[in-house]
XYZ file of C-alpha atoms in Angstrom:
566
model
C 0.091 0.215 0.324
C 2.526 2.530 1.000
C 4.601 1.366 -2.065
C 1.800 2.288 -4.322
C 0.765 5.183 -2.638
C 4.814 6.219 -3.217
C 5.058 5.333 -6.674
C 1.613 7.449 -7.342
C 2.601 11.058 -5.280
C 6.190 10.652 -7.816
C 4.328 10.452 -10.757
C 2.227 13.309 -9.869
C 5.484 15.247 -8.722
C 7.469 14.507 -11.801
C 4.005 15.617 -13.771
C 3.887 18.623 -12.134
C 7.444 19.568 -12.290
C 7.573 18.820 -16.198
C 4.332 21.035 -16.485
C 5.688 23.861 -14.954
C 8.957 23.674 -17.016
C 7.507 23.633 -19.864
C 5.635 27.011 -19.080
C 8.513 28.706 -17.890
C 10.483 27.578 -21.006
C 7.435 29.114 -23.075
C 7.440 32.527 -21.274
C 11.191 32.497 -21.035
C 11.019 32.278 -25.353
C 8.480 34.903 -25.407
C 5.783 32.549 -26.960
C 2.131 32.646 -26.230
C -0.763 31.304 -27.960
C -2.518 34.069 -29.924
C -5.568 32.054 -31.232
C -7.916 29.075 -29.619
C -10.581 27.709 -31.577
C -12.085 24.298 -31.500
C -12.673 22.357 -34.943
C -15.485 20.155 -34.954
C -16.413 17.054 -36.966
C -19.235 14.876 -36.580
C -18.010 12.116 -38.227
C -14.376 11.896 -37.059
C -15.011 13.825 -33.295
C -14.610 16.866 -32.043
C -10.482 17.789 -31.412
C -9.033 20.631 -30.087
C -7.266 23.526 -32.310
C -4.254 25.502 -31.453
C -2.565 27.861 -33.596
C 0.523 30.172 -33.101
C 1.752 32.757 -35.532
C 5.066 33.508 -35.915
C 6.514 36.017 -37.619
C 9.827 35.699 -40.132
C 13.053 36.979 -39.644
C 12.476 39.587 -42.591
C 8.851 40.499 -41.875
C 8.174 44.397 -41.945
C 6.272 43.861 -38.784
C 8.072 41.560 -36.883
C 11.847 41.536 -35.580
C 14.324 42.481 -38.041
C 11.982 44.676 -40.067
C 13.866 46.260 -43.326
C 16.194 43.117 -43.172
C 14.107 41.833 -46.304
C 10.449 42.037 -48.173
C 7.608 40.447 -46.706
C 7.632 37.380 -44.267
C 7.416 33.825 -44.592
C 4.710 33.696 -41.914
C 4.485 30.025 -40.456
C 1.305 29.321 -38.568
C 1.920 26.046 -36.540
C -1.581 24.285 -35.813
C -0.356 21.361 -33.710
C -4.116 19.938 -34.036
C -6.348 17.923 -36.361
C -8.736 19.955 -38.389
C -11.396 18.565 -40.686
C -10.273 21.317 -43.219
C -7.890 23.627 -44.162
C -10.630 26.083 -45.143
C -12.399 26.450 -42.279
C -11.989 27.426 -38.857
C -8.262 27.247 -39.214
C -8.387 29.636 -41.875
C -10.382 32.005 -40.048
C -8.356 31.760 -36.855
C -5.034 32.565 -38.966
C -6.636 35.914 -40.322
C -7.253 36.594 -36.694
C -3.721 35.828 -35.824
C -2.203 37.917 -38.840
C -4.362 40.951 -37.117
C -2.590 40.804 -34.084
C 0.928 40.283 -35.670
C 1.427 44.488 -35.282
C 1.220 44.000 -31.391
C 2.712 41.043 -31.139
C 5.953 42.160 -32.899
C 5.629 45.582 -30.972
C 5.847 43.431 -27.824
C 9.193 41.924 -28.525
C 10.570 45.337 -29.232
C 12.313 44.569 -31.883
C 14.192 41.571 -30.484
C 14.055 37.987 -31.974
C 12.189 35.381 -29.499
C 14.565 33.348 -27.745
C 14.588 29.768 -28.075
C 14.521 27.142 -25.211
C 14.199 23.431 -25.002
C 11.130 22.207 -25.574
C 11.613 19.083 -23.144
C 13.542 19.399 -19.869
C 17.329 18.843 -19.730
C 17.562 15.939 -17.712
C 15.280 13.859 -20.400
C 18.812 13.565 -22.611
C 19.672 10.771 -19.885
C 16.688 9.391 -19.132
C 15.095 8.356 -22.534
C 16.524 6.122 -25.152
C 15.162 7.879 -28.154
C 15.766 11.345 -27.925
C 12.558 12.400 -29.554
C 8.692 13.254 -29.427
C 5.966 14.558 -31.729
C 6.269 18.027 -29.852
C 10.308 18.072 -30.412
C 9.486 16.968 -34.269
C 6.847 19.895 -34.736
C 9.205 22.364 -32.925
C 12.494 21.219 -35.112
C 9.882 21.804 -38.356
C 9.111 25.346 -36.769
C 13.019 26.010 -37.297
C 13.259 24.732 -40.212
C 10.837 26.913 -41.740
C 12.386 29.882 -40.108
C 15.291 29.460 -42.095
C 13.941 31.020 -45.343
C 11.635 33.739 -44.607
C 10.280 35.636 -47.749
C 7.250 37.428 -48.815
C 4.979 34.488 -49.395
C 3.131 33.893 -45.801
C 1.533 32.622 -44.129
C 2.308 29.216 -44.098
C -0.031 27.131 -42.392
C 0.821 23.446 -40.694
C -2.507 21.349 -39.936
C -2.712 17.646 -39.094
C -5.936 16.580 -41.415
C -7.953 13.680 -40.471
C -8.475 10.998 -42.624
C -9.466 8.055 -40.894
C -11.145 7.405 -37.535
C -8.346 6.377 -35.542
C -6.400 8.825 -33.415
C -3.114 8.380 -35.524
C -5.222 8.826 -38.951
C -4.350 12.186 -40.275
C -1.711 13.860 -42.747
C 0.294 16.753 -41.869
C -0.092 19.498 -44.102
C 2.216 22.840 -44.975
C -0.208 25.103 -47.053
C -0.322 28.540 -48.173
C 0.739 30.622 -51.433
C -1.751 32.646 -53.596
C -5.292 31.610 -52.773
C -6.820 32.749 -56.056
C -4.243 30.395 -57.873
C -5.176 27.501 -59.726
C -4.424 24.843 -60.297
C -3.025 23.947 -56.948
C 0.579 22.142 -56.525
C 0.942 19.051 -54.257
C 4.346 18.271 -52.920
C 5.167 14.932 -51.529
C 8.174 14.055 -50.198
C 10.096 10.700 -50.307
C 11.174 7.751 -48.042
C 12.527 8.896 -44.695
C 11.629 12.524 -45.505
C 9.312 14.873 -44.583
C 7.563 18.191 -46.042
C 10.491 20.095 -44.090
C 12.674 18.935 -47.239
C 11.063 21.501 -49.165
C 11.917 24.649 -47.004
C 14.314 26.002 -49.571
C 11.707 25.740 -52.107
C 8.926 27.272 -50.131
C 9.679 31.044 -50.269
C 9.898 31.126 -54.439
C 7.264 28.873 -55.066
C 4.489 30.457 -52.821
C 4.951 33.897 -54.187
C 3.595 32.279 -57.579
C 1.509 29.534 -56.725
C -1.271 27.667 -54.462
C 0.968 25.463 -52.480
C 0.453 22.155 -50.621
C 3.182 19.757 -49.198
C 1.577 16.550 -47.532
C 3.607 14.219 -45.583
C 2.071 10.351 -46.399
C 0.300 8.725 -44.012
C 2.803 7.013 -41.648
C 5.804 9.185 -42.266
C 7.304 12.849 -41.752
C 4.777 14.229 -38.409
C 2.011 12.600 -40.048
C 0.296 10.238 -37.743
C 1.674 6.659 -37.254
C -1.234 4.260 -37.251
C -0.021 0.558 -37.383
C 1.201 -0.982 -40.438
C -0.555 -4.360 -41.428
C -0.404 -4.218 -45.035
C 0.741 -7.763 -46.293
C 1.834 -7.322 -50.008
C 1.918 -4.818 -52.680
C -1.263 -3.416 -53.055
C -1.987 -3.440 -49.687
C 1.020 -1.074 -48.889
C -0.092 1.140 -52.144
C -3.394 1.091 -50.588
C -2.343 2.614 -47.464
C -0.853 5.662 -48.787
C -3.117 6.205 -51.718
C -6.277 6.163 -49.683
C -5.341 8.334 -47.502
C -4.208 11.010 -49.742
C -7.904 10.894 -51.499
C -9.456 11.702 -48.372
C -6.808 14.529 -47.903
C -7.416 15.818 -50.884
C -11.310 15.894 -49.999
C -10.452 17.383 -46.793
C -8.474 20.220 -48.250
C -11.119 21.576 -50.345
C -9.308 20.678 -54.012
C -12.452 18.583 -55.273
C -13.079 21.137 -57.385
C -9.453 21.693 -59.157
C -7.189 19.202 -60.534
C -4.043 19.252 -58.878
C -0.107 19.562 -60.137
C 1.209 16.215 -58.238
C 4.802 16.268 -57.378
C 6.449 13.291 -55.940
C 10.119 12.711 -54.777
C 12.185 9.314 -55.007
C 9.864 6.955 -53.556
C 6.989 9.568 -52.704
C 7.370 10.150 -57.107
C 6.811 6.174 -57.081
C 3.358 6.496 -55.066
C 2.551 9.637 -56.720
C 2.540 7.874 -60.270
C 0.289 4.913 -58.258
C -2.303 7.949 -57.515
C -2.271 9.142 -60.926
C -2.779 5.640 -62.276
C -5.539 4.871 -60.066
C -7.271 8.741 -59.722
C -6.274 10.412 -63.229
C -9.143 12.503 -62.670
C -7.692 14.293 -59.891
C -4.120 15.406 -61.705
C -3.371 17.951 -64.043
C -0.084 17.434 -64.326
C 2.519 14.524 -63.021
C 6.029 15.749 -61.542
C 8.199 13.124 -60.757
C 11.382 14.160 -59.014
C 14.284 11.604 -59.245
C 11.457 8.779 -58.791
C 12.477 5.487 -57.536
C 11.040 2.287 -58.997
C 11.304 3.324 -62.560
C 13.055 0.564 -64.376
C 13.097 -3.239 -64.284
C 15.602 -5.098 -62.235
C 17.869 -6.887 -64.460
C 17.965 -10.710 -64.490
C 21.574 -11.371 -62.687
C 21.119 -8.412 -60.179
C 21.152 -10.524 -57.043
C 24.616 -12.085 -58.535
C 25.840 -8.969 -59.365
C 24.962 -7.595 -55.614
C 26.433 -10.944 -54.184
C 29.532 -11.573 -56.029
C 31.181 -14.904 -55.232
C 28.970 -16.682 -52.549
C 31.752 -17.357 -50.136
C 33.360 -14.102 -49.640
C 32.635 -11.288 -47.638
C 30.637 -9.176 -49.734
C 28.553 -12.356 -50.745
C 28.065 -13.131 -46.599
C 27.081 -9.430 -45.871
C 24.710 -9.549 -48.774
C 22.927 -12.597 -47.789
C 22.457 -10.568 -44.069
C 21.341 -7.582 -45.650
C 18.810 -9.835 -47.830
C 17.522 -11.306 -44.518
C 17.231 -8.240 -43.051
C 15.377 -6.381 -45.690
C 12.819 -9.658 -45.845
C 12.131 -9.181 -42.034
C 11.268 -5.605 -42.542
C 14.396 -4.040 -40.820
C 14.580 -0.149 -41.980
C 16.810 2.969 -41.736
C 14.061 3.985 -38.903
C 14.028 0.896 -36.944
C 17.905 0.824 -36.819
C 18.189 4.863 -35.697
C 15.400 3.617 -33.184
C 17.457 0.950 -31.982
C 20.754 2.819 -31.604
C 19.042 5.240 -28.958
C 21.365 8.332 -28.668
C 24.117 6.706 -31.100
C 21.361 6.940 -33.923
C 21.216 10.376 -33.185
C 24.575 10.939 -33.915
C 24.573 8.602 -36.881
C 21.573 11.041 -38.465
C 23.628 13.857 -37.356
C 26.730 12.799 -38.980
C 24.856 11.662 -42.393
C 23.385 15.157 -42.591
C 26.801 17.130 -42.013
C 28.302 14.841 -44.891
C 25.694 14.568 -47.543
C 24.408 18.332 -47.517
C 27.142 20.152 -47.024
C 28.946 19.348 -50.233
C 26.277 18.714 -52.872
C 25.296 21.820 -55.313
C 25.069 24.991 -53.468
C 25.528 23.029 -49.993
C 23.777 24.037 -46.936
C 25.220 26.522 -44.653
C 26.309 25.539 -41.118
C 23.542 27.046 -39.499
C 21.243 25.190 -41.826
C 22.965 22.072 -40.949
C 22.718 22.402 -37.273
C 18.915 23.212 -37.651
C 17.801 20.456 -40.495
C 19.629 17.466 -38.870
C 17.542 17.899 -35.502
C 14.620 18.043 -38.265
C 15.877 14.727 -39.495
C 16.395 13.100 -36.988
C 12.956 13.483 -35.436
C 10.993 12.088 -38.038
C 13.463 9.376 -38.556
C 13.389 8.130 -34.950
C 9.623 8.668 -34.305
C 7.571 5.079 -34.115
C 7.906 2.912 -37.185
C 4.587 2.822 -39.493
C 4.716 3.677 -43.151
C 8.680 2.996 -43.456
C 7.501 -0.872 -43.337
C 5.987 -0.738 -46.723
C 9.785 -0.618 -48.373
C 10.227 -3.785 -48.592
C 6.334 -4.350 -50.032
C 7.026 -1.844 -52.749
C 10.974 -2.490 -53.750
C 13.534 -4.725 -53.766
C 16.932 -4.263 -52.407
C 18.747 -1.937 -54.947
C 15.254 -0.043 -54.965
C 14.133 -2.341 -57.853
C 10.224 -2.197 -58.088
C 8.326 -5.225 -57.482
C 5.773 -3.354 -60.111
C 8.199 -1.087 -61.871
C 6.728 1.891 -63.287
C 8.420 1.171 -66.934
C 5.451 -1.763 -67.492
C 2.917 0.582 -65.868
C 2.746 4.097 -66.886
C 1.907 2.941 -70.459
C -1.908 3.182 -68.991
C -1.094 6.648 -67.677
C -3.522 9.300 -68.887
C -2.244 12.434 -67.751
C 0.695 14.394 -68.969
C 3.953 13.453 -66.799
C 7.436 15.469 -66.335
C 10.682 14.158 -64.595
C 13.340 15.667 -62.800
C 16.964 14.491 -62.052
C 19.873 16.063 -60.857
C 23.045 15.325 -62.536
C 24.370 13.156 -59.752
C 21.514 11.252 -59.051
C 22.051 7.828 -58.306
C 18.651 7.176 -59.778
C 19.965 7.466 -63.470
C 17.889 9.578 -65.800
C 18.469 7.191 -69.168
C 15.841 4.924 -67.582
C 13.214 7.833 -67.521
C 14.580 8.846 -71.397
C 13.863 4.898 -72.440
C 10.275 5.221 -70.795
C 9.281 8.350 -72.601
C 10.782 7.019 -75.829
C 8.551 3.735 -75.498
C 5.458 6.067 -74.573
C 6.062 8.602 -77.314
C 5.560 5.203 -79.839
C 2.223 4.991 -78.184
C 1.125 8.359 -78.068
C 1.381 12.041 -78.681
C 2.412 14.543 -75.869
C -0.527 15.727 -74.276
C 0.747 19.072 -73.256
C 4.190 21.016 -72.675
C 6.872 19.331 -71.122
C 4.888 15.915 -71.185
C 7.287 12.887 -71.771
C 10.132 15.061 -71.006
C 13.417 14.956 -68.841
C 15.156 17.552 -66.781
C 18.388 17.097 -65.634
C 19.560 19.723 -63.345
C 23.573 20.421 -62.805
C 25.575 20.017 -60.173
C 22.715 18.481 -57.531
C 22.110 14.675 -56.603
C 19.029 12.938 -55.729
C 17.769 15.543 -53.059
C 18.313 18.098 -55.862
C 15.627 20.487 -54.506
C 17.887 20.922 -51.279
C 20.934 21.165 -53.820
C 20.090 23.570 -56.424
C 16.642 25.164 -54.938
C 16.705 27.751 -57.484
C 17.022 25.649 -60.484
C 14.256 22.938 -59.254
C 11.651 25.688 -58.561
C 12.039 27.290 -62.132
C 12.173 23.988 -63.113
C 8.730 23.334 -61.664
C 7.557 26.521 -62.696
C 7.998 26.017 -65.997
C 5.828 22.966 -66.341
C 3.162 24.587 -64.254
C 3.055 27.896 -66.153
C 0.959 26.954 -68.597
C -1.673 25.691 -67.033
C -2.248 29.181 -64.740
C -5.824 30.495 -65.372
C -4.730 34.089 -66.191
C -2.175 35.695 -68.707
C -0.776 37.642 -65.830
C -0.162 34.693 -63.892
C 1.366 32.905 -66.738
C 3.796 35.595 -67.636
C 5.102 35.663 -64.029
C 5.623 32.139 -64.178
C 7.447 32.316 -67.633
C 9.606 35.227 -66.340
C 10.729 33.139 -63.138
C 11.876 30.218 -65.083
C 13.277 31.521 -67.872
C 16.739 32.024 -66.555
C 16.863 28.330 -65.450
C 19.653 26.325 -66.242
C 18.468 22.543 -66.281
C 19.092 20.085 -69.325
C 15.992 19.162 -71.056
C 16.480 15.834 -73.151
C 14.027 15.204 -75.500
C 12.621 11.670 -76.048
C 14.247 11.473 -79.344
C 17.453 12.143 -78.167
C 17.592 8.499 -76.295
C 19.147 7.110 -73.350
C 22.870 8.040 -74.813
C 22.274 11.316 -74.620
C 20.839 11.097 -71.014
C 23.570 9.575 -69.963
C 25.833 11.680 -71.948
C 24.111 14.764 -69.516
C 24.458 12.932 -66.553
C 27.871 12.235 -66.833
C 28.801 15.217 -68.114
C 30.347 14.095 -71.380
C 29.654 16.655 -74.843
C 26.783 15.406 -76.914
C 27.891 14.077 -80.463
C 26.582 12.916 -83.839
C 22.590 12.220 -83.852
C 22.254 13.161 -80.302
C 23.096 16.662 -80.567
C 20.871 17.204 -82.659
C 18.079 17.155 -79.642
C 19.677 19.930 -78.077
C 19.613 23.596 -78.008
C 19.821 26.828 -75.692
C 17.136 29.277 -74.546
C 17.699 32.719 -73.172
C 17.351 33.772 -70.029
C 15.385 36.679 -69.046
C 13.136 38.757 -71.370
C 14.379 36.826 -74.541
C 12.854 33.278 -73.389
C 9.688 33.657 -75.980
C 11.814 34.663 -78.478
C 13.959 32.021 -78.000
C 11.483 29.005 -77.564
C 10.049 30.537 -80.884
C 13.537 30.284 -82.502
C 13.536 26.646 -81.371
C 10.198 26.061 -82.860
C 11.322 27.622 -86.126
C 14.457 25.372 -86.125
C 12.436 22.169 -86.513
C 13.126 20.646 -89.951
C 10.355 18.811 -91.851
C 11.360 15.601 -90.154
C 11.193 16.973 -86.732
C 14.796 17.345 -85.933
C 15.461 20.096 -83.723
C 18.878 21.944 -84.757
C 21.680 23.147 -82.698
C 22.059 26.945 -81.857
C 24.378 28.212 -84.705
C 24.010 24.791 -86.750
C 23.428 25.245 -90.165
C 20.070 24.227 -91.508
C 19.635 22.664 -95.449
C 19.600 26.366 -97.034
C 22.851 27.188 -95.558
C 21.660 29.709 -93.232
C 23.419 29.334 -89.899
C 20.683 29.694 -87.266
C 21.302 32.732 -85.013
C 22.312 32.230 -81.621
C 20.659 33.134 -78.479
C 22.438 35.217 -76.102
C 22.419 34.681 -72.269
C 23.589 32.056 -69.879
C 19.923 30.593 -70.421
C 18.660 26.921 -69.552
C 19.771 23.782 -71.734
C 17.225 22.506 -74.151
């Protein structure tokens, strides 16, 4: 009796102390709730909704006014709401009205940051993470690149009856612009991976970024899929429900998916083509068929160290061991492992992340990687070791009824020549349905995370795909002007896989492959350059190189400007 009483008393004291600590930390940080609402849904139950408005460092009304134009305001909603346009949106408006008063109270000083949990938890937890810490880490990531795009709103959108059935969503940008752009992250990633792209894209587009169910900061329900189709249903069905809850039923979306998220986005477009205006696959996984001898290539000789390690790796893959489960199992050493990976991978590719970015981004990466396992366990059902799909897109996209564009980094380990070969095959079956349909964009000096390695070039490549679908001439003009200065490589399908391999490897193009390339000017000359390119296509459909002589002997005028390679 006394032992039970002692245990209960200890728990109460610990709980009370933690509560007081969190309150003191929040007060010291200078943050307090500006808006508090209740979002009710008859089908999914009433849930408490809590919003906080934070002003970006470059906000004209917040701290650091005058440092830049506008602010990327991040409205963090740590709740679940059935719609992004209901009470949450109304709360956002009220919070925006309070921004000036909040900034005045801060007296021009940036808010202090305090740990979200007591310091001693570093020594009492095996996994140094929690959902709240993940949300705080995402908020810090979003503050890295403020800009005139706000506000971006973070919401947890219910997609089922369970407590963990919700999709974490960032939304914002230009509300009057159609079609909306929906960006889906890859395996082991989250919407925060697009933080470098939000400021420029949100200035011109209506933007949504969504964590797949069971990944990122979305809910982590139990994963019970037994095969490929069940695993695909786990992700696709929840996204269908999200689209309805987000109020996008009246619009077709530009669906963007990265890596394994690209594979799932393609699956969504195959099942629901009526929902998708254009499919953009960024470094997608699962495009080619696996070579017949891929296991022998990996295995080498059976009785070698490499062969034995491969056998262990295969057994772990088949047993459902994932990178996330390893990170969780290693506890505090898993955190160090993630930190080292982020520092090594993201500081030496493309533009590279600054030290401050790496410091913030590695914490976000760890918290989403060490969260309870759920969607990550779909990996073995969808892919074989080596990222070979059990049902490759090369065999499935023949049934695709929407335009598709591929974007790769030049140094991506997902090779672009597979996509070029696929586009060649599709061109023999049908004509392109839209501009940039059945095309491959290769961005220089970028790897698998092309949008982090070269954010500006990625944004321009994506904007060039979206621009033709914008409703008004002014919107199209603005998007085209922004996309004009891109420097990605455009591989025409008729160039073939050899052209893609040469482009990805940096080798010069020669012979027939070179006739598929040209240069488009940057800036105001983009439209003229495109017209010159179109006029340079001969009767047989062969596009001439800049400066190349046509059949009449007249040299095609060179286009000035560094420009985008086409």
